[in-house]
Structures are given as C-alpha cells and as structure tokens.
Amino acid sequence: MTQQRLDEVAADVERELEEAAAFADASPHPAPEEALEDVYAETYEGAALR
Amino acid sequence: MRSVTYAAAIREALAEELERDEQVFLIGEDIGESGGVFGVTKGLIERFGTDRVLDTPISEEAIVGAGVGASLLGGRPVVEIMFSDFAALAMDMIANQAAKTHYMTGGRLSAPLTIRLVTGTAGATAAQHSQSLEAWFVHVPGLKCVAPSTPADAKALLKAAVRDPDPVCFFEHKLLYNRKGEIDDEVEPLAFGRSRVAREGTDVTVVAYLKTLHDALDAAELLESEGLSLEVIDPRTLVPFDREGLRTSLEKTGRLLIAHEAPVRGGFGAEIAAIAAEEMWETLRAPIVRVCGTNTPMPYAPELEGFVIPDATRIAQAARSLVGVGVA
C-alpha cells in the first residue's frame, strides 16, 4: 500500500469520526427507557426476557 | 414416533440444520474425526466435510472467538465447549463480545451463534469437569439459555437455537446423553420461553431441569403411593423463563420446590424463587424450598458426589416437609 493510499484511509477515518460526532451533537439525548432496548434481537410473546 | 437417545437427537438437529442452511457450521475440540468426546457429532465430518465440521486446538477463547466473528459476518456457528467448566477461558468472548454486540451497536448487529456447553457430572468426573454453571450465563443480559431435559426437546430447541438471531447457550447434561425418549419423525424448532408440565399434580410444584428433572419425576413417582401429588415443571429455557407457566402451576398447588444440580448459592433456583416471591406471592401458602447442590466443588469420590447433588430421595423428603408430612 502506498503512502498516498494510507493518507487517504486516515483522512476517510477522520472524516467519518467527525461526521459521527457531529451527528451525535445534533441529536437529542435518548429517553431513559431506551436503555432497555436492543438487548435481544428477538423476543417471544408471553415470555419476558428480563 | 421413534425412540432415540438425547445424544442422537442433538446429532440429528445438527445434521438437519447443516443440511438446511449452508451458513451453519460446527467448531470445537475433537468434534470432527473422533466425533466428540461423548460421540454427539459422530459421522458429521464424513457427511458434511472439514469445511463445515471444524476440529480445533485446545483454546476455548479461540473457538468461541472464531464463532463470534463468523456470526457477525453472516455465519451460523455452533460452537462446542467439551466441558462447560472451560467456558471460563472464553468468558470474554461470550459475555463481553457475543452478548453485547446487539446492544452496543444500537440493534444494527447481532452475534447469532449457538454455544453448546456440556455440563453436570458424568459420575466421578471431579471438580473441573462436572460443574453446572448455567447461572453464570443467565446473569448476562444478551444471552439466551436453554436447558433441555428430553431428546425431543433437545432436538427441537437446538434447531431453534441455531436459527435464533441472538447468542444462545445450550446446556447438555452428560448423564442424559444415553437416555432415550420418544420423538416425532419430523421435529420443528420449538419457540423459547414455553415450559412443559412433565407431570401433573396438585400438592407441590417442583421446577427442575436437565438431569434433575428426571430425579424430580422419580420423586413424584415415589410419593404417589403416599398420597402426595407433585406437579413437575420443566422450564426448558431459563432465559427466557416462562413466568406464566410457573404461575399457572402455583395457582393450583400453592407450594414451590426448586431442584438443580448446581450449588444452591446464587443458582438459578434463587432467581425462580425471587420471581415467585415478587410476582406470585398471593399464590404461595408455604415457604419456597430449594433442593440443590451444596456450596462445594464437585468431589471425585462417588460417595461424596452423591452427597453433594440432589437426588429423588432428597427431593421427596423436601416435598414431604413442605406439606407438613414426615417432619421430624
């Protein structure tokens, strides 16, 4: 891999991080109950996963 | 209907899932050429080849880690931990990686691998090859925990585990491998979270799983002649746990006895007792009783091993005491 390609990859990573940080800063804080979401990909009716 | 062993039922489930989905593969120590130390995977490498049935070096962390990585890339690995005791070496991969992937990616990714954990004593297998560690895994949010007691449930639940989008810990008791049971010719996956009434009764609800379920059934048989009626509940899955099944039984009996081979302290029985006490208090008319392993490592000598884990006699005596019969 050339130095030019390495620099491009590093710049891409830096840009992605900056975009993610900007998105987070612009987003509302999550509701507390969101802490209970996404523990499992699938749940079952009548059988609480808690 | 056919009569097959627990080990054969698991082998059938693995073969049918390997046949159904080319993303399914097996990985573990000695599961290929030797067919597994308990013979569960015998013949699968000949049928599906070395790309689908992978023998590994002795490194539980590497085995589970490879499974986690493959699952993140679309694979459906079935990992075997030859003795669940050595899952300790893979706990970072299980508890910190597989269990948390879905949560830490905001639901974007999940690690759908099945971890087969060979558990319990095989009879004089001593402190490092006999443990029942299901409570370790039950405690970790993100893991589902399955504990089948019969060949039919083992086959149906393993098929469900392989297809499940979450990491599943699938416990298999060594002393069940040669136990036979009736299964249908065609077995469909069984949804998690549905308990089974293994025996109907009216006086005491006994919740037990894996080998201890059969000890509970033996105790129920023993007590029938004394006029004491046990209802034996097989939860089949510990996470998710079928609360409604427990409630239905307690509304009938009003008394709860929990039995398992694992040490009593912090065992899954404590969780069941807490669920009953917190959510079903009005159904109870006697203190909850646990008949479990002692808080000791598993001793090697058979006489000592028999002393530290529950059996039908001990379960029966506890049930008598619970209804006020046979109290000294």
PDB file of N, CA and C in Angstrom, chain A residues 4-41:
ATOM      1  N   GLN A   4       0.384   7.435  -0.179  1.00  0.00           N
ATOM      2  CA  GLN A   4      -0.778   8.244  -0.577  1.00  0.00           C
ATOM      3  C   GLN A   4      -2.069   7.536  -0.182  1.00  0.00           C
ATOM      4  N   ARG A   5      -2.122   6.196  -0.405  1.00  0.00           N
ATOM      5  CA  ARG A   5      -3.337   5.433  -0.055  1.00  0.00           C
ATOM      6  C   ARG A   5      -3.539   5.411   1.461  1.00  0.00           C
ATOM      7  N   LEU A   6      -2.450   5.255   2.199  1.00  0.00           N
ATOM      8  CA  LEU A   6      -2.557   5.266   3.663  1.00  0.00           C
ATOM      9  C   LEU A   6      -3.117   6.600   4.152  1.00  0.00           C
ATOM     10  N   ASP A   7      -2.639   7.674   3.540  1.00  0.00           N
ATOM     11  CA  ASP A   7      -3.132   9.000   3.932  1.00  0.00           C
ATOM     12  C   ASP A   7      -4.622   9.145   3.614  1.00  0.00           C
ATOM     13  N   GLU A   8      -5.047   8.586   2.485  1.00  0.00           N
ATOM     14  CA  GLU A   8      -6.464   8.646   2.107  1.00  0.00           C
ATOM     15  C   GLU A   8      -7.328   7.888   3.121  1.00  0.00           C
ATOM     16  N   VAL A   9      -6.844   6.716   3.519  1.00  0.00           N
ATOM     17  CA  VAL A   9      -7.593   5.910   4.501  1.00  0.00           C
ATOM     18  C   VAL A   9      -7.702   6.673   5.824  1.00  0.00           C
ATOM     19  N   ALA A  10      -6.575   7.250   6.258  1.00  0.00           N
ATOM     20  CA  ALA A  10      -6.579   8.007   7.518  1.00  0.00           C
ATOM     21  C   ALA A  10      -7.543   9.190   7.436  1.00  0.00           C
ATOM     22  N   ALA A  11      -7.555   9.861   6.290  1.00  0.00           N
ATOM     23  CA  ALA A  11      -8.460  11.013   6.118  1.00  0.00           C
ATOM     24  C   ALA A  11      -9.918  10.550   6.122  1.00  0.00           C
ATOM     25  N   ASP A  12     -10.189   9.410   5.484  1.00  0.00           N
ATOM     26  CA  ASP A  12     -11.559   8.861   5.477  1.00  0.00           C
ATOM     27  C   ASP A  12     -12.018   8.546   6.901  1.00  0.00           C
ATOM     28  N   VAL A  13     -11.141   7.933   7.666  1.00  0.00           N
ATOM     29  CA  VAL A  13     -11.484   7.583   9.052  1.00  0.00           C
ATOM     30  C   VAL A  13     -11.754   8.856   9.855  1.00  0.00           C
ATOM     31  N   GLU A  14     -10.872   9.847   9.676  1.00  0.00           N
ATOM     32  CA  GLU A  14     -11.037  11.109  10.410  1.00  0.00           C
ATOM     33  C   GLU A  14     -12.370  11.771  10.059  1.00  0.00           C
ATOM     34  N   ARG A  15     -12.706  11.760   8.769  1.00  0.00           N
ATOM     35  CA  ARG A  15     -13.950  12.391   8.323  1.00  0.00           C
ATOM     36  C   ARG A  15     -15.161  11.645   8.899  1.00  0.00           C
ATOM     37  N   GLU A  16     -15.076  10.305   8.881  1.00  0.00           N
ATOM     38  CA  GLU A  16     -16.197   9.509   9.408  1.00  0.00           C
ATOM     39  C   GLU A  16     -16.407   9.784  10.898  1.00  0.00           C
ATOM     40  N   LEU A  17     -15.305   9.899  11.621  1.00  0.00           N
ATOM     41  CA  LEU A  17     -15.415  10.192  13.057  1.00  0.00           C
ATOM     42  C   LEU A  17     -16.027  11.572  13.295  1.00  0.00           C
ATOM     43  N   GLU A  18     -15.588  12.546  12.498  1.00  0.00           N
ATOM     44  CA  GLU A  18     -16.119  13.906  12.666  1.00  0.00           C
ATOM     45  C   GLU A  18     -17.605  13.955  12.344  1.00  0.00           C
ATOM     46  N   GLU A  19     -18.008  13.230  11.305  1.00  0.00           N
ATOM     47  CA  GLU A  19     -19.430  13.201  10.938  1.00  0.00           C
ATOM     48  C   GLU A  19     -20.252  12.539  12.043  1.00  0.00           C
ATOM     49  N   ALA A  20     -19.718  11.460  12.598  1.00  0.00           N
ATOM     50  CA  ALA A  20     -20.434  10.760  13.669  1.00  0.00           C
ATOM     51  C   ALA A  20     -20.576  11.648  14.896  1.00  0.00           C
ATOM     52  N   ALA A  21     -19.497  12.358  15.237  1.00  0.00           N
ATOM     53  CA  ALA A  21     -19.542  13.253  16.402  1.00  0.00           C
ATOM     54  C   ALA A  21     -20.541  14.383  16.169  1.00  0.00           C
ATOM     55  N   ALA A  22     -20.547  14.900  14.951  1.00  0.00           N
ATOM     56  CA  ALA A  22     -21.488  15.979  14.634  1.00  0.00           C
ATOM     57  C   ALA A  22     -22.926  15.479  14.710  1.00  0.00           C
ATOM     58  N   PHE A  23     -23.152  14.279  14.208  1.00  0.00           N
ATOM     59  CA  PHE A  23     -24.491  13.678  14.276  1.00  0.00           C
ATOM     60  C   PHE A  23     -24.919  13.516  15.735  1.00  0.00           C
ATOM     61  N   ALA A  24     -23.992  13.028  16.569  1.00  0.00           N
ATOM     62  CA  ALA A  24     -24.321  12.834  17.989  1.00  0.00           C
ATOM     63  C   ALA A  24     -24.631  14.168  18.663  1.00  0.00           C
ATOM     64  N   ASP A  25     -23.817  15.188  18.368  1.00  0.00           N
ATOM     65  CA  ASP A  25     -24.035  16.510  18.979  1.00  0.00           C
ATOM     66  C   ASP A  25     -25.381  17.098  18.570  1.00  0.00           C
ATOM     67  N   ALA A  26     -25.789  16.821  17.330  1.00  0.00           N
ATOM     68  CA  ALA A  26     -27.030  17.400  16.814  1.00  0.00           C
ATOM     69  C   ALA A  26     -28.270  16.608  17.222  1.00  0.00           C
ATOM     70  N   SER A  27     -28.067  15.432  17.768  1.00  0.00           N
ATOM     71  CA  SER A  27     -29.205  14.556  18.104  1.00  0.00           C
ATOM     72  C   SER A  27     -29.677  14.820  19.527  1.00  0.00           C
ATOM     73  N   PRO A  28     -30.966  14.604  19.794  1.00  0.00           N
ATOM     74  CA  PRO A  28     -31.456  14.734  21.175  1.00  0.00           C
ATOM     75  C   PRO A  28     -30.903  13.620  22.055  1.00  0.00           C
ATOM     76  N   HIS A  29     -30.825  13.892  23.334  1.00  0.00           N
ATOM     77  CA  HIS A  29     -30.404  12.844  24.261  1.00  0.00           C
ATOM     78  C   HIS A  29     -31.449  11.732  24.282  1.00  0.00           C
ATOM     79  N   PRO A  30     -31.047  10.496  24.456  1.00  0.00           N
ATOM     80  CA  PRO A  30     -32.027   9.400  24.442  1.00  0.00           C
ATOM     81  C   PRO A  30     -32.919   9.427  25.675  1.00  0.00           C
ATOM     82  N   ALA A  31     -34.142   8.954  25.495  1.00  0.00           N
ATOM     83  CA  ALA A  31     -35.041   8.789  26.638  1.00  0.00           C
ATOM     84  C   ALA A  31     -34.493   7.666  27.519  1.00  0.00           C
ATOM     85  N   PRO A  32     -34.633   7.780  28.844  1.00  0.00           N
ATOM     86  CA  PRO A  32     -34.074   6.749  29.734  1.00  0.00           C
ATOM     87  C   PRO A  32     -34.512   5.335  29.379  1.00  0.00           C
ATOM     88  N   GLU A  33     -35.774   5.194  28.964  1.00  0.00           N
ATOM     89  CA  GLU A  33     -36.262   3.843  28.691  1.00  0.00           C
ATOM     90  C   GLU A  33     -35.583   3.182  27.484  1.00  0.00           C
ATOM     91  N   GLU A  34     -34.880   3.992  26.691  1.00  0.00           N
ATOM     92  CA  GLU A  34     -34.131   3.386  25.583  1.00  0.00           C
ATOM     93  C   GLU A  34     -33.029   2.453  26.086  1.00  0.00           C
ATOM     94  N   ALA A  35     -32.655   2.607  27.351  1.00  0.00           N
ATOM     95  CA  ALA A  35     -31.641   1.716  27.933  1.00  0.00           C
ATOM     96  C   ALA A  35     -32.104   0.263  27.936  1.00  0.00           C
ATOM     97  N   LEU A  36     -33.416   0.075  27.859  1.00  0.00           N
ATOM     98  CA  LEU A  36     -33.960  -1.286  27.912  1.00  0.00           C
ATOM     99  C   LEU A  36     -34.106  -1.909  26.530  1.00  0.00           C
ATOM    100  N   GLU A  37     -33.795  -1.148  25.490  1.00  0.00           N
ATOM    101  CA  GLU A  37     -33.979  -1.659  24.120  1.00  0.00           C
ATOM    102  C   GLU A  37     -32.711  -2.328  23.604  1.00  0.00           C
ATOM    103  N   ASP A  38     -32.899  -3.160  22.597  1.00  0.00           N
ATOM    104  CA  ASP A  38     -31.797  -3.769  21.841  1.00  0.00           C
ATOM    105  C   ASP A  38     -30.910  -4.686  22.672  1.00  0.00           C
ATOM    106  N   VAL A  39     -31.473  -5.255  23.737  1.00  0.00           N
ATOM    107  CA  VAL A  39     -30.714  -6.272  24.472  1.00  0.00           C
ATOM    108  C   VAL A  39     -30.724  -7.577  23.673  1.00  0.00           C
ATOM    109  N   TYR A  40     -31.886  -7.858  23.080  1.00  0.00           N
ATOM    110  CA  TYR A  40     -32.031  -9.056  22.246  1.00  0.00           C
ATOM    111  C   TYR A  40     -32.574  -8.666  20.874  1.00  0.00           C
ATOM    112  N   ALA A  41     -32.176  -9.426  19.877  1.00  0.00           N
ATOM    113  CA  ALA A  41     -32.688  -9.181  18.532  1.00  0.00           C
ATOM    114  C   ALA A  41     -34.097  -9.740  18.387  1.00  0.00           C
TER     115      ALA A  41
END
